[in-house]
mmCIF file of C-alpha atoms in Angstrom:
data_model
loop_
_atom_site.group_PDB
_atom_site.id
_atom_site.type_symbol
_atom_site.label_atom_id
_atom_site.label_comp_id
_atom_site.label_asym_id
_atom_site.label_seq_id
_atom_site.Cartn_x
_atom_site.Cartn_y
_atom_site.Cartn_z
ATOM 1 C CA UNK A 242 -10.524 -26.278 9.341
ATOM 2 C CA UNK A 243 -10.395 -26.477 13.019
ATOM 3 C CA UNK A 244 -13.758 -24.828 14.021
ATOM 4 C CA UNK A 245 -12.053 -23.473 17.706
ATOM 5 C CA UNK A 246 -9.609 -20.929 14.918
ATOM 6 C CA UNK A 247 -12.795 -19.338 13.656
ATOM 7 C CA UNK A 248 -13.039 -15.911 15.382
ATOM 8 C CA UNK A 249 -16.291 -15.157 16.442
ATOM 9 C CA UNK A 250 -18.134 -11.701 14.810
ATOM 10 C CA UNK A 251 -17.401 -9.079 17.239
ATOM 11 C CA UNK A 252 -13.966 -10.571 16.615
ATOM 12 C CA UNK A 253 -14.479 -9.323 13.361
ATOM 13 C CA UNK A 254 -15.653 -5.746 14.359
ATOM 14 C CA UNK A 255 -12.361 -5.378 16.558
ATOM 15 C CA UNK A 256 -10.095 -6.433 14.244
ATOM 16 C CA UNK A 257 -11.523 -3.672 11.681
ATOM 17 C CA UNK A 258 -11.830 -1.188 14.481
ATOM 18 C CA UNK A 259 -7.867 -1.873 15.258
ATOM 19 C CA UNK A 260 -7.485 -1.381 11.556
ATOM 20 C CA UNK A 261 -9.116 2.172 11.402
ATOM 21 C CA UNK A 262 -7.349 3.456 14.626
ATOM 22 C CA UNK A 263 -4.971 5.888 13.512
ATOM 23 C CA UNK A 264 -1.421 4.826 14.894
ATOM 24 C CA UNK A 265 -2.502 2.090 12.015
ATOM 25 C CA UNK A 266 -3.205 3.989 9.666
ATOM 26 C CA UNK A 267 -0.328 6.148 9.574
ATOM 27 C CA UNK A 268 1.667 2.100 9.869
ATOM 28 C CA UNK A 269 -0.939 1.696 6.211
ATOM 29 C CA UNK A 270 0.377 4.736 5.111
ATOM 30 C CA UNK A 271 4.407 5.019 5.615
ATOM 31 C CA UNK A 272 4.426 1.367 4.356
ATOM 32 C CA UNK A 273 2.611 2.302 1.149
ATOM 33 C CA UNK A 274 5.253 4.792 0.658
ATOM 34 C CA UNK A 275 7.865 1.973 0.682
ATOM 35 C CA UNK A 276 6.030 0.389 -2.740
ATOM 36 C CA UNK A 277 8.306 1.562 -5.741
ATOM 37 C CA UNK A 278 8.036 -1.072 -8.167
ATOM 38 C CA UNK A 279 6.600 -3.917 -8.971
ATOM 39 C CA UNK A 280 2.960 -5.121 -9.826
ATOM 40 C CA UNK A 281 0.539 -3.525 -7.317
ATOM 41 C CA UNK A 282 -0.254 -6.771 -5.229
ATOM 42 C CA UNK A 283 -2.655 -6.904 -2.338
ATOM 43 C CA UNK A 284 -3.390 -3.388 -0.470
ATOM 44 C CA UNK A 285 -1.597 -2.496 2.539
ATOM 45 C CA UNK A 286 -4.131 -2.167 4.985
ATOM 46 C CA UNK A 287 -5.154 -5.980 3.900
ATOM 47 C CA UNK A 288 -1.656 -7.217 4.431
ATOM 48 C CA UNK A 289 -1.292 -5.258 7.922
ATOM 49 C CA UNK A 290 -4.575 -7.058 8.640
ATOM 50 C CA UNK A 291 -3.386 -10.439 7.819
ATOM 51 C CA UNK A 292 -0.669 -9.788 10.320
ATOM 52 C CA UNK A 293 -2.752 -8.940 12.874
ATOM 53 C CA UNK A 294 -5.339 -11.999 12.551
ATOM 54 C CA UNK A 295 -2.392 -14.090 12.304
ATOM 55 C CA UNK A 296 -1.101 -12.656 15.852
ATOM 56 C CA UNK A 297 -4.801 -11.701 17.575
ATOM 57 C CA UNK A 298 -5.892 -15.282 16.603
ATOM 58 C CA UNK A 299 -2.850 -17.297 17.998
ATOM 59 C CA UNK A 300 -2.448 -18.821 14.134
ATOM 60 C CA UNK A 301 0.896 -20.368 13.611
ATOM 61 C CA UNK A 302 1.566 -20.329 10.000
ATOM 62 C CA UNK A 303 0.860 -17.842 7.313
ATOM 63 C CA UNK A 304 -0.845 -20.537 5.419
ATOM 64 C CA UNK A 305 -3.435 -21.433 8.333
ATOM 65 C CA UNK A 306 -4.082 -17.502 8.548
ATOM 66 C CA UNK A 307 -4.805 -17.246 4.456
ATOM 67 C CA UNK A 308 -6.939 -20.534 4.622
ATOM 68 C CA UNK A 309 -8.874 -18.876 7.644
ATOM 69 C CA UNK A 310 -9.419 -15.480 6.045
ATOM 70 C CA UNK A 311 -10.253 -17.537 2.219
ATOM 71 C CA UNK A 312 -12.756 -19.381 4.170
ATOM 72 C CA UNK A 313 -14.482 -16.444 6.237
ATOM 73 C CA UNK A 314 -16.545 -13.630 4.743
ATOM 74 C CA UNK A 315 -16.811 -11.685 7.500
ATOM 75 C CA UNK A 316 -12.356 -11.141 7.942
ATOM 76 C CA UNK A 317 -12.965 -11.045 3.520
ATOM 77 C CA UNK A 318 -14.837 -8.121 4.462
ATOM 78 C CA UNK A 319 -12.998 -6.462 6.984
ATOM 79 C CA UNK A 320 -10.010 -6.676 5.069
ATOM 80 C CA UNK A 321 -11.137 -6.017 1.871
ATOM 81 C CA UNK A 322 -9.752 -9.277 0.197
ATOM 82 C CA UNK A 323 -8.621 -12.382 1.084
ATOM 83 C CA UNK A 324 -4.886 -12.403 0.382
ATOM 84 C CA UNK A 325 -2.518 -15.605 -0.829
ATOM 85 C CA UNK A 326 -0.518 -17.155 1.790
ATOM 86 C CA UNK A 327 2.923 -15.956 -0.890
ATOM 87 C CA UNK A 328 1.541 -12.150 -0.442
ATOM 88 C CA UNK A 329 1.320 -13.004 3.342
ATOM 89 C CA UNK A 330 5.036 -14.718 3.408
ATOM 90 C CA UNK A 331 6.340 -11.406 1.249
ATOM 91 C CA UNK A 332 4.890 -9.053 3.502
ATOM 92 C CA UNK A 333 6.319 -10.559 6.492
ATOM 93 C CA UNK A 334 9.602 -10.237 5.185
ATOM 94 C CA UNK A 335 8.621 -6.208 4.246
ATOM 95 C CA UNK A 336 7.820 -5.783 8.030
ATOM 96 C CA UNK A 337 11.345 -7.299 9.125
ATOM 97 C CA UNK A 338 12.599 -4.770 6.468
ATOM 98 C CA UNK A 339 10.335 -1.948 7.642
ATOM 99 C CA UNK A 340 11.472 -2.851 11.467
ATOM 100 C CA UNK A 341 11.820 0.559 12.404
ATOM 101 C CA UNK A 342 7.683 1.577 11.087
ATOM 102 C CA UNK A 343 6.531 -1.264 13.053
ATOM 103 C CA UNK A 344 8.536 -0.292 16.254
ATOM 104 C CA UNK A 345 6.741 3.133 15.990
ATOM 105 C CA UNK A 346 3.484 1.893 15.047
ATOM 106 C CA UNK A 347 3.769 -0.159 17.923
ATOM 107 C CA UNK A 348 4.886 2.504 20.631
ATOM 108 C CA UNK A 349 1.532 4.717 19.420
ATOM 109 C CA UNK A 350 -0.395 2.009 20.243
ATOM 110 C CA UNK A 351 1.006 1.674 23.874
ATOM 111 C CA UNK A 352 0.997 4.784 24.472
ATOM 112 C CA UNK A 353 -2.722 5.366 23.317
ATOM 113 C CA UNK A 354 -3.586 2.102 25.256
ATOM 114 C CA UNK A 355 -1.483 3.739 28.769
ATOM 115 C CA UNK A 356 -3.468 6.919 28.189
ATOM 116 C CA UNK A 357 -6.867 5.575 28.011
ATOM 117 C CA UNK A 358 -6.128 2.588 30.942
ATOM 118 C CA UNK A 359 -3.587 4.283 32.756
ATOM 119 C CA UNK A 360 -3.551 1.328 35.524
ATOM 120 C CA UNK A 361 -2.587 -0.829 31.968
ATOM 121 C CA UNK A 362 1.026 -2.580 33.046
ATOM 122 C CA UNK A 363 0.663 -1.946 36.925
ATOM 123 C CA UNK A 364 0.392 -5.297 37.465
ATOM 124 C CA UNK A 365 1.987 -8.461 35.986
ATOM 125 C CA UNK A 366 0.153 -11.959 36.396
ATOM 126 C CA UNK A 367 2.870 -14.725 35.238
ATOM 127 C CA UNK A 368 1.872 -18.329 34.536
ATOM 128 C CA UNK A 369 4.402 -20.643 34.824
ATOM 129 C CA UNK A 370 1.744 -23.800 33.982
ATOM 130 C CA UNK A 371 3.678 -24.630 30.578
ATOM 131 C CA UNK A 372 7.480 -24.065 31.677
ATOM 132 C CA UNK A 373 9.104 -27.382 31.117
ATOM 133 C CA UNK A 374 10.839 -28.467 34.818
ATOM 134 C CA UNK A 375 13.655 -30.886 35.424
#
């Protein structure tokens, strides 16, 4: 494993601290309400968090994200389990299905992000270092 993909611990403490805010818990919550059938699988608040390592953490593939959280206690821990990169793959597609959950889920967050840095979006900053020119 590539040691610059290891997130260092207060990465850790953030990523469980973005877990118990409550815009994602109430995600954790209407998504749990989607489960009908089925064998239980992995909880919800684990797969929500594999979905956020896998985007706070830059990691391409759902497999690189399960290998990273199989291979770090400290994520383990702040997700409760280390899910398989299938549950990972399965819950992607329940997101895509769920669009309109994440959409909301999202829109709490930026809102609750504008009201506690209200200068948040004043300014953009646009690197163009990695646009391919002809």
């Amino acid at each position: 494993m590539d040691s610059q993909t290891v997130p260092p611990p207060q990465a850790v403490s953030q990523l469980s601290a973005v877990l118990d805010s409550p815009e994602i818990g109430t995600l954790i919550v209407e998504l749990e309400a989607t489960r009908w059938t089925g064998r239980p699988g992995f909880p919800i608040r684990a797969m929500v968090g594999m979905a956020l390592v896998k985007s706070l953490y830059a990691i391409p593939t759902c497999s690189r994200t399960a290998r990273l959280v199989a291979e770090h206690a400290g994520l383990q821990a702040a997700l409760g389990c280390a899910p398989s990169v299938y549950a990972c793959y399965r819950f992607g597609a329940k997101l895509r299905e769920h669009k309109a959950l994440l959409d909301t889920c999202l829109d709490g967050v930026t809102a609750a992000l504008h009201v506690a840095h209200p200068e948040m979006g004043r300014d953009v900053a646009i690197d163009g270092s990695d646009l391919p020119a002809y």
